[in-house]
Short mmCIF file of C-alpha atoms in Angstrom, two decimals:
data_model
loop_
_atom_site.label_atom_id
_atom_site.label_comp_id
_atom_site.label_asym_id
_atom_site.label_seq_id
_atom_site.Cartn_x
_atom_site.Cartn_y
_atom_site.Cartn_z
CA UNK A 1 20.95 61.82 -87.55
CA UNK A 2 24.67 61.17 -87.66
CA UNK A 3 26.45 60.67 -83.54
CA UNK A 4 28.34 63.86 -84.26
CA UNK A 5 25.05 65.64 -84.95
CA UNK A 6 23.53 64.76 -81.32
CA UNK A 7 21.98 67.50 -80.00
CA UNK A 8 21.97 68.87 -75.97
CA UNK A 9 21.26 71.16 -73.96
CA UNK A 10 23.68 72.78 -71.76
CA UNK A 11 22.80 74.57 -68.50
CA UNK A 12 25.42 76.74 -66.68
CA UNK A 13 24.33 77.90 -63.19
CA UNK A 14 26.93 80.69 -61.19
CA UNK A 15 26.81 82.93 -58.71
CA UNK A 16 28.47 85.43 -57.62
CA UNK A 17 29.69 86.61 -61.12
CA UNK A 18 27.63 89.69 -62.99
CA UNK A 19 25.51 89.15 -65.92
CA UNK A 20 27.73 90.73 -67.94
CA UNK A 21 30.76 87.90 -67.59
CA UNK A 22 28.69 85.17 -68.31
CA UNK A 23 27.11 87.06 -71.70
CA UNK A 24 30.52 87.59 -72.75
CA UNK A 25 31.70 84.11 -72.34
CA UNK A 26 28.22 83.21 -73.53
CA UNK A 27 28.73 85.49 -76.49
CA UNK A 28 31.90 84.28 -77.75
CA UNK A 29 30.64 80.75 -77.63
CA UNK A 30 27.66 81.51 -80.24
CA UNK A 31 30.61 83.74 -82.43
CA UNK A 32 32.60 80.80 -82.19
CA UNK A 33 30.11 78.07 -83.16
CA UNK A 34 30.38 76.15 -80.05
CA UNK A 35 26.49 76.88 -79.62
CA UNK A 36 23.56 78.06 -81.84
CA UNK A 37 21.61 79.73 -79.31
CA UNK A 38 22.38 81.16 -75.79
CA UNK A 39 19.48 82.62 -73.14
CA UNK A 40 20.93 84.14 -70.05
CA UNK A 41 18.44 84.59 -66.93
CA UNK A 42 19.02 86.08 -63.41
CA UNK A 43 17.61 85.48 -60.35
CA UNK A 44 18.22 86.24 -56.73
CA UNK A 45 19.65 83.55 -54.61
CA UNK A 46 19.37 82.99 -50.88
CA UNK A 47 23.56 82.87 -50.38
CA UNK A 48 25.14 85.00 -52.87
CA UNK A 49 22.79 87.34 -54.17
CA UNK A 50 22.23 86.69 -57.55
CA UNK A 51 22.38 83.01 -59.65
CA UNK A 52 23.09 83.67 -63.33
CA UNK A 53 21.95 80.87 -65.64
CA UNK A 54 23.17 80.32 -69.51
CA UNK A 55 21.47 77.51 -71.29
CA UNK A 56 22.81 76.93 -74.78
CA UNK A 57 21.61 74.82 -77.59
CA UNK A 58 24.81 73.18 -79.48
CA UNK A 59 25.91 69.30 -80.29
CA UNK A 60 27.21 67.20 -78.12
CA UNK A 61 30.63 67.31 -79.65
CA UNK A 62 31.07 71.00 -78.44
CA UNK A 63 30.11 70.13 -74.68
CA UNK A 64 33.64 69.65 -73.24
CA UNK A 65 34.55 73.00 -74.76
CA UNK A 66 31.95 75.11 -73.17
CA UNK A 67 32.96 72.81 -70.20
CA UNK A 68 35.81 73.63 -69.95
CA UNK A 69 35.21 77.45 -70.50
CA UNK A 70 33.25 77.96 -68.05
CA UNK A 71 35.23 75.14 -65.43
CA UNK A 72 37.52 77.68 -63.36
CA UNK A 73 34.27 79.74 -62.76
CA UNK A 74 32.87 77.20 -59.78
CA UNK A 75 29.62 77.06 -61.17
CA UNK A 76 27.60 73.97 -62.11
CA UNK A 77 27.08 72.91 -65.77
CA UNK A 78 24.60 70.19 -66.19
CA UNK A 79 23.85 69.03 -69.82
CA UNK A 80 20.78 67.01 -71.09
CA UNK A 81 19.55 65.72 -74.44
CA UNK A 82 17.95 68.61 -76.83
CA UNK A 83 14.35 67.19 -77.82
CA UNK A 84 13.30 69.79 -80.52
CA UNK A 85 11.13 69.93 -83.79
CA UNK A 86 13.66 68.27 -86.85
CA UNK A 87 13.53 72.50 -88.19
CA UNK A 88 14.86 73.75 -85.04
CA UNK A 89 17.41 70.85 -84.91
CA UNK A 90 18.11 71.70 -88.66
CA UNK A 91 19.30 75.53 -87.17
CA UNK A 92 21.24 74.13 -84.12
CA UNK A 93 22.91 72.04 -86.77
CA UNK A 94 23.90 74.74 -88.94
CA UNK A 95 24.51 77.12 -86.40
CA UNK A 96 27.42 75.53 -84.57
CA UNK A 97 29.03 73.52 -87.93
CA UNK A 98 32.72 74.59 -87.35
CA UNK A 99 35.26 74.22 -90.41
CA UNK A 100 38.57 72.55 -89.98
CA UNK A 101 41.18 75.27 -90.55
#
């Protein structure tokens, strides 16, 4: 596998946001082919009620975007190496190639 095809995870944790901003940033990031796949989960959290968590599957390449997306929100955005079956890799591949217009 090519650099540029290196694979992560990324892991966005907020709080104090609703579910539905982070789907619609999360949203427009799959649209946009910045990631292939995007799981949003809720839970409560001892300070500010709720902690929403995105974790996206996309290369590496597209990190600093979501990064930087998701940057003026205060949350924290970890990423870590994607360790997958070479099919599923095959779909994150395809599902965040971007053209060059």
């Amino acid at each position: 596998m090519a650099e540029s095809d290196y694979l992560t995870t990324v892991y966005v944790d907020v709080t104090g946001l609703t579910r539905e901003c982070i789907s619609e940033r999360v949203n427009a990031l799959v649209a946009e082919k910045y990631a292939a796949t995007a799981e949003i989960s809720e839970r409560a959290h001892h300070d500010s009620g709720n902690e929403i968590r995105a974790r996206l599957h996309t290369r590496a390449e597209h990190v600093n975007e979501i990064r930087r997306r998701f940057n003026n929100l205060g949350g924290m955005i970890r990423d870590y190496p994607l360790q997958c079956a070479p099919d599923y890799a095959a779909q994150v591949l395809a599902g965040t190639e971007r053209s060059l217009e």
